Structures are given as structure tokens and as C-alpha cells.
């Protein structure tokens, strides 16, 4: 079990893939995910934001913040119907991470530890890994993280102001005038960026 190296910009959310190579049949697994202090697992109404993939569509994922550790999360993936994962390699789950605006721009460790995989013979296999997340600098005006500044970014800021932001909305990229607020001044700032680029 591992989590692949990823990169993201500060002030954004990104998906962390949990990857498993299972040469034997796996009935379920548990693991502890430890993140840098400025990165948390995103929540929706108090529930950690996670999803399963085609490989684990017959299973469920449960998770919670580890009460005994700093910035660690506990996860369990299993089937309540006795389904299993076998003979494959690849992504089994996605965990949405929220990255603080205050995080340092550099590589940070993401750690999976205390991982136990249960085979169909009910024996356990332990696994641990350390992966990296590279935090990149922000591009002011690129609020949807597509490396372009265009009308989609204007709409993104308007939706944020109307309290309907998209999952890909980058708070740090939206504050064009760097005054700490996202408002109509930032919408006009992005429009000006677009008009300036198109006049060249």
C-alpha cells in the first residue's frame, strides 16, 4: 500500500490516491495517514471527504481523525458482503486534502503507517510508506488551477462570492489585490488581467 508523490498549490484542495499492489486476495485493510501540520483531510459536514475506485466499488471506506496523534487519520476499507480485491495494482481510494495558505513552498512528507492488509486466509500483511507532496507557488488569478487565467476564473470568484465555490477553487489565487478578502475588486482584477493579456 502506498500513496503516490503529488504536487499542489497552497490554498487548494487536491486528491491523494491510495495505491495497492495485491498479489494475493485482500479482504480488507486499515492504515494510519499522517500529514504535514498545514495539510488536513477535507471535511463535508463533519465527514472526511473520501471516495473509492472501480477496484473497491463493492467496499466501504470509513475514517476519522486519530485522537491519539497530531494531524493523523485512521482509515478502514472493507466489504460488508465478503467481497475482495485480488491480483491487481493501482488506485483503491482517494482522499481529498486541504492545503493551508500558510504552508511552506517545498516538499513535505506524507506517511502511511500501521497498515494492515487481511488476506482471504485471514493472515495479515503489514506495510508502510513515505511519499512526498510538493507545494508550488500560487498564480494570482488562476482560481481553478488549470494554469490559465480566463473567464472560468472570473466565474469561479463570482461563485465564491455567492457562496457556491467549486471543489477546485483556489482561495489564494483569487485574492488578486492581496487585501485578505475575496470580493468584487478581485473579480475586476481578474478581468483586467485577461484584458491586459489579450491586448498583447
mmCIF file of C-alpha atoms in Angstrom:
data_model
loop_
_atom_site.group_PDB
_atom_site.id
_atom_site.type_symbol
_atom_site.label_atom_id
_atom_site.label_comp_id
_atom_site.label_asym_id
_atom_site.label_seq_id
_atom_site.Cartn_x
_atom_site.Cartn_y
_atom_site.Cartn_z
ATOM 1 C CA UNK A 1 0.000 0.000 0.000
ATOM 2 C CA UNK A 2 1.351 3.438 -0.848
ATOM 3 C CA UNK A 3 0.380 6.968 -1.720
ATOM 4 C CA UNK A 4 1.968 8.352 -4.853
ATOM 5 C CA UNK A 5 4.040 11.540 -4.906
ATOM 6 C CA UNK A 6 1.833 14.510 -5.786
ATOM 7 C CA UNK A 7 2.119 18.263 -6.209
ATOM 8 C CA UNK A 8 -0.335 21.048 -5.415
ATOM 9 C CA UNK A 9 -0.526 24.780 -4.839
ATOM 10 C CA UNK A 10 -1.053 26.282 -1.415
ATOM 11 C CA UNK A 11 -4.616 27.303 -0.595
ATOM 12 C CA UNK A 12 -6.039 24.485 -2.741
ATOM 13 C CA UNK A 13 -7.551 21.058 -2.382
ATOM 14 C CA UNK A 14 -6.075 18.022 -4.103
ATOM 15 C CA UNK A 15 -6.749 14.290 -4.305
ATOM 16 C CA UNK A 16 -4.363 11.859 -2.624
ATOM 17 C CA UNK A 17 -4.539 8.427 -4.243
ATOM 18 C CA UNK A 18 -4.119 5.342 -2.067
ATOM 19 C CA UNK A 19 -2.459 2.692 -4.230
ATOM 20 C CA UNK A 20 -2.233 -1.035 -3.520
ATOM 21 C CA UNK A 21 -0.383 -3.873 -5.179
ATOM 22 C CA UNK A 22 -2.170 -7.033 -4.062
ATOM 23 C CA UNK A 23 -0.647 -10.247 -5.420
ATOM 24 C CA UNK A 24 -2.907 -12.129 -3.016
ATOM 25 C CA UNK A 25 -6.624 -11.715 -2.349
ATOM 26 C CA UNK A 26 -7.234 -8.922 0.138
ATOM 27 C CA UNK A 27 -10.439 -8.895 2.199
ATOM 28 C CA UNK A 28 -9.855 -5.555 3.919
ATOM 29 C CA UNK A 29 -7.248 -3.133 5.157
ATOM 30 C CA UNK A 30 -6.578 -0.455 7.706
ATOM 31 C CA UNK A 31 -3.956 2.288 7.834
ATOM 32 C CA UNK A 32 -2.927 5.498 9.527
ATOM 33 C CA UNK A 33 -2.277 8.571 7.369
ATOM 34 C CA UNK A 34 -0.058 11.295 8.846
ATOM 35 C CA UNK A 35 0.095 14.655 7.095
ATOM 36 C CA UNK A 36 2.173 17.824 7.473
ATOM 37 C CA UNK A 37 0.720 20.256 10.008
ATOM 38 C CA UNK A 38 -0.591 22.642 7.326
ATOM 39 C CA UNK A 39 -2.465 19.905 5.412
ATOM 40 C CA UNK A 40 -5.703 18.299 6.584
ATOM 41 C CA UNK A 41 -8.203 15.838 5.169
ATOM 42 C CA UNK A 42 -11.120 17.873 3.802
ATOM 43 C CA UNK A 43 -14.452 17.531 5.581
ATOM 44 C CA UNK A 44 -18.048 17.846 4.449
ATOM 45 C CA UNK A 45 -20.479 18.343 7.355
ATOM 46 C CA UNK A 46 -18.000 16.697 9.742
ATOM 47 C CA UNK A 47 -17.332 13.694 7.458
ATOM 48 C CA UNK A 48 -13.913 13.138 5.887
ATOM 49 C CA UNK A 49 -14.084 13.524 2.099
ATOM 50 C CA UNK A 50 -13.029 10.195 0.580
ATOM 51 C CA UNK A 51 -14.049 8.046 -2.366
ATOM 52 C CA UNK A 52 -13.463 4.526 -3.597
ATOM 53 C CA UNK A 53 -12.459 3.484 -7.111
ATOM 54 C CA UNK A 54 -13.644 0.784 -9.517
ATOM 55 C CA UNK A 55 -11.324 -1.694 -7.778
ATOM 56 C CA UNK A 56 -13.064 -1.181 -4.443
ATOM 57 C CA UNK A 57 -16.582 -0.218 -5.560
ATOM 58 C CA UNK A 58 -18.085 -3.151 -3.628
ATOM 59 C CA UNK A 59 -16.444 -1.974 -0.396
ATOM 60 C CA UNK A 60 -16.879 0.886 2.046
ATOM 61 C CA UNK A 61 -14.330 3.307 3.467
ATOM 62 C CA UNK A 62 -14.539 4.691 6.980
ATOM 63 C CA UNK A 63 -12.207 7.222 8.509
ATOM 64 C CA UNK A 64 -11.728 9.580 11.408
ATOM 65 C CA UNK A 65 -9.114 11.865 12.915
ATOM 66 C CA UNK A 66 -6.755 9.900 15.181
ATOM 67 C CA UNK A 67 -7.474 11.105 18.750
ATOM 68 C CA UNK A 68 -4.042 9.907 19.901
ATOM 69 C CA UNK A 69 -1.832 11.620 17.309
ATOM 70 C CA UNK A 70 -1.240 15.061 15.820
ATOM 71 C CA UNK A 71 -2.631 15.515 12.295
ATOM 72 C CA UNK A 72 -3.113 11.789 11.703
ATOM 73 C CA UNK A 73 -6.181 9.991 10.353
ATOM 74 C CA UNK A 74 -7.318 6.367 10.673
ATOM 75 C CA UNK A 75 -8.967 4.575 7.745
ATOM 76 C CA UNK A 76 -10.583 1.170 7.242
ATOM 77 C CA UNK A 77 -11.634 -0.263 3.858
ATOM 78 C CA UNK A 78 -13.684 -3.472 3.778
ATOM 79 C CA UNK A 79 -16.702 -5.165 2.300
ATOM 80 C CA UNK A 80 -19.734 -5.959 4.428
ATOM 81 C CA UNK A 81 -20.647 -8.602 1.828
ATOM 82 C CA UNK A 82 -17.382 -10.573 1.835
ATOM 83 C CA UNK A 83 -16.099 -9.063 -1.445
ATOM 84 C CA UNK A 84 -12.343 -8.947 -2.019
ATOM 85 C CA UNK A 85 -9.623 -7.262 -4.085
ATOM 86 C CA UNK A 86 -7.271 -9.592 -5.913
ATOM 87 C CA UNK A 87 -4.365 -9.800 -8.324
ATOM 88 C CA UNK A 88 -4.118 -6.190 -9.399
ATOM 89 C CA UNK A 89 -2.261 -2.973 -8.824
ATOM 90 C CA UNK A 90 -3.478 0.601 -8.741
ATOM 91 C CA UNK A 91 -5.634 3.144 -7.003
ATOM 92 C CA UNK A 92 -8.128 1.847 -4.428
ATOM 93 C CA UNK A 93 -9.234 5.113 -2.769
ATOM 94 C CA UNK A 94 -8.977 8.889 -2.981
ATOM 95 C CA UNK A 95 -8.646 11.220 -0.019
ATOM 96 C CA UNK A 96 -9.222 14.928 -0.542
ATOM 97 C CA UNK A 97 -6.593 17.107 1.115
ATOM 98 C CA UNK A 98 -6.977 20.779 2.045
ATOM 99 C CA UNK A 99 -3.724 22.718 1.885
ATOM 100 C CA UNK A 100 -3.316 25.811 4.045
ATOM 101 C CA UNK A 101 -2.276 29.176 2.663
ATOM 102 C CA UNK A 102 0.473 29.190 5.309
ATOM 103 C CA UNK A 103 2.330 26.076 4.139
ATOM 104 C CA UNK A 104 5.951 26.457 3.090
ATOM 105 C CA UNK A 105 6.658 26.070 -0.642
ATOM 106 C CA UNK A 106 8.771 22.892 -0.725
ATOM 107 C CA UNK A 107 8.445 19.092 -0.475
ATOM 108 C CA UNK A 108 6.634 17.657 2.560
ATOM 109 C CA UNK A 109 6.283 14.048 3.734
ATOM 110 C CA UNK A 110 3.000 12.136 3.681
ATOM 111 C CA UNK A 111 3.235 8.954 5.757
ATOM 112 C CA UNK A 112 1.174 5.760 5.682
ATOM 113 C CA UNK A 113 1.940 3.659 8.737
ATOM 114 C CA UNK A 114 0.400 0.911 10.858
ATOM 115 C CA UNK A 115 -1.069 -0.500 7.641
ATOM 116 C CA UNK A 116 -2.529 -3.995 7.868
ATOM 117 C CA UNK A 117 -3.969 -5.905 4.915
ATOM 118 C CA UNK A 118 -6.020 -9.039 5.600
ATOM 119 C CA UNK A 119 -5.792 -11.889 3.082
ATOM 120 C CA UNK A 120 -8.565 -14.379 2.309
ATOM 121 C CA UNK A 121 -6.877 -16.807 4.718
ATOM 122 C CA UNK A 122 -7.210 -14.121 7.423
ATOM 123 C CA UNK A 123 -3.459 -13.674 7.702
ATOM 124 C CA UNK A 124 -2.188 -10.097 7.919
ATOM 125 C CA UNK A 125 0.378 -8.290 5.793
ATOM 126 C CA UNK A 126 1.918 -5.090 7.143
ATOM 127 C CA UNK A 127 3.020 -2.172 5.006
ATOM 128 C CA UNK A 128 4.330 1.375 5.433
ATOM 129 C CA UNK A 129 5.469 4.119 3.090
ATOM 130 C CA UNK A 130 6.583 7.720 2.914
ATOM 131 C CA UNK A 131 5.576 9.787 -0.103
ATOM 132 C CA UNK A 132 6.018 13.453 -0.891
ATOM 133 C CA UNK A 133 3.728 16.336 -1.676
ATOM 134 C CA UNK A 134 5.413 19.243 -3.437
ATOM 135 C CA UNK A 135 3.813 22.595 -2.666
ATOM 136 C CA UNK A 136 4.067 25.042 -5.561
ATOM 137 C CA UNK A 137 3.732 28.801 -5.710
ATOM 138 C CA UNK A 138 0.363 30.386 -6.443
ATOM 139 C CA UNK A 139 -0.550 32.102 -9.711
ATOM 140 C CA UNK A 140 -2.750 35.064 -8.867
ATOM 141 C CA UNK A 141 -5.909 34.930 -10.944
ATOM 142 C CA UNK A 142 -5.780 31.175 -11.643
ATOM 143 C CA UNK A 143 -8.563 30.216 -9.252
ATOM 144 C CA UNK A 144 -9.452 26.858 -10.837
ATOM 145 C CA UNK A 145 -5.842 25.564 -11.004
ATOM 146 C CA UNK A 146 -5.806 24.952 -14.775
ATOM 147 C CA UNK A 147 -2.711 27.144 -15.376
ATOM 148 C CA UNK A 148 -4.772 29.635 -17.428
ATOM 149 C CA UNK A 149 -6.324 32.959 -16.459
ATOM 150 C CA UNK A 150 -9.620 33.274 -18.308
ATOM 151 C CA UNK A 151 -13.379 33.733 -17.928
ATOM 152 C CA UNK A 152 -13.624 30.490 -15.933
ATOM 153 C CA UNK A 153 -11.600 32.169 -13.192
ATOM 154 C CA UNK A 154 -13.938 35.188 -13.187
ATOM 155 C CA UNK A 155 -16.925 32.854 -12.823
ATOM 156 C CA UNK A 156 -15.079 30.955 -10.080
ATOM 157 C CA UNK A 157 -14.659 34.097 -7.981
ATOM 158 C CA UNK A 158 -18.272 35.176 -8.565
ATOM 159 C CA UNK A 159 -19.442 31.723 -7.444
ATOM 160 C CA UNK A 160 -17.269 32.025 -4.327
ATOM 161 C CA UNK A 161 -18.796 35.423 -3.506
ATOM 162 C CA UNK A 162 -22.265 33.866 -3.963
ATOM 163 C CA UNK A 163 -21.202 31.067 -1.563
ATOM 164 C CA UNK A 164 -21.151 28.362 -4.233
ATOM 165 C CA UNK A 165 -17.423 27.636 -4.775
ATOM 166 C CA UNK A 166 -16.275 24.665 -6.846
ATOM 167 C CA UNK A 167 -14.109 21.907 -5.347
ATOM 168 C CA UNK A 168 -11.160 23.165 -7.417
ATOM 169 C CA UNK A 169 -11.427 26.780 -6.164
ATOM 170 C CA UNK A 170 -8.049 28.177 -5.013
ATOM 171 C CA UNK A 171 -8.578 30.767 -2.327
ATOM 172 C CA UNK A 172 -5.037 32.143 -2.515
ATOM 173 C CA UNK A 173 -5.250 32.624 -6.279
ATOM 174 C CA UNK A 174 -8.493 34.575 -6.005
ATOM 175 C CA UNK A 175 -7.220 37.372 -3.753
ATOM 176 C CA UNK A 176 -5.829 39.485 -6.623
ATOM 177 C CA UNK A 177 -5.323 42.682 -4.619
ATOM 178 C CA UNK A 178 -3.932 40.738 -1.609
ATOM 179 C CA UNK A 179 -6.182 42.501 0.905
ATOM 180 C CA UNK A 180 -7.307 39.294 2.625
ATOM 181 C CA UNK A 181 -10.857 39.441 1.225
ATOM 182 C CA UNK A 182 -12.406 37.822 -1.859
ATOM 183 C CA UNK A 183 -14.851 40.321 -3.339
ATOM 184 C CA UNK A 184 -15.855 42.267 -6.452
ATOM 185 C CA UNK A 185 -12.467 44.032 -6.522
ATOM 186 C CA UNK A 186 -10.851 40.637 -7.200
ATOM 187 C CA UNK A 187 -13.357 39.886 -9.969
ATOM 188 C CA UNK A 188 -12.412 43.176 -11.641
ATOM 189 C CA UNK A 189 -8.731 42.389 -11.075
ATOM 190 C CA UNK A 190 -9.017 39.092 -12.973
ATOM 191 C CA UNK A 191 -10.962 40.778 -15.805
ATOM 192 C CA UNK A 192 -8.153 43.332 -16.059
ATOM 193 C CA UNK A 193 -5.557 40.545 -16.205
ATOM 194 C CA UNK A 194 -7.472 38.874 -19.036
ATOM 195 C CA UNK A 195 -7.859 42.164 -20.985
ATOM 196 C CA UNK A 196 -4.177 43.009 -20.479
ATOM 197 C CA UNK A 197 -3.100 39.589 -21.831
ATOM 198 C CA UNK A 198 -5.449 39.814 -24.827
ATOM 199 C CA UNK A 199 -4.144 43.275 -25.791
ATOM 200 C CA UNK A 200 -0.589 41.993 -26.247
#
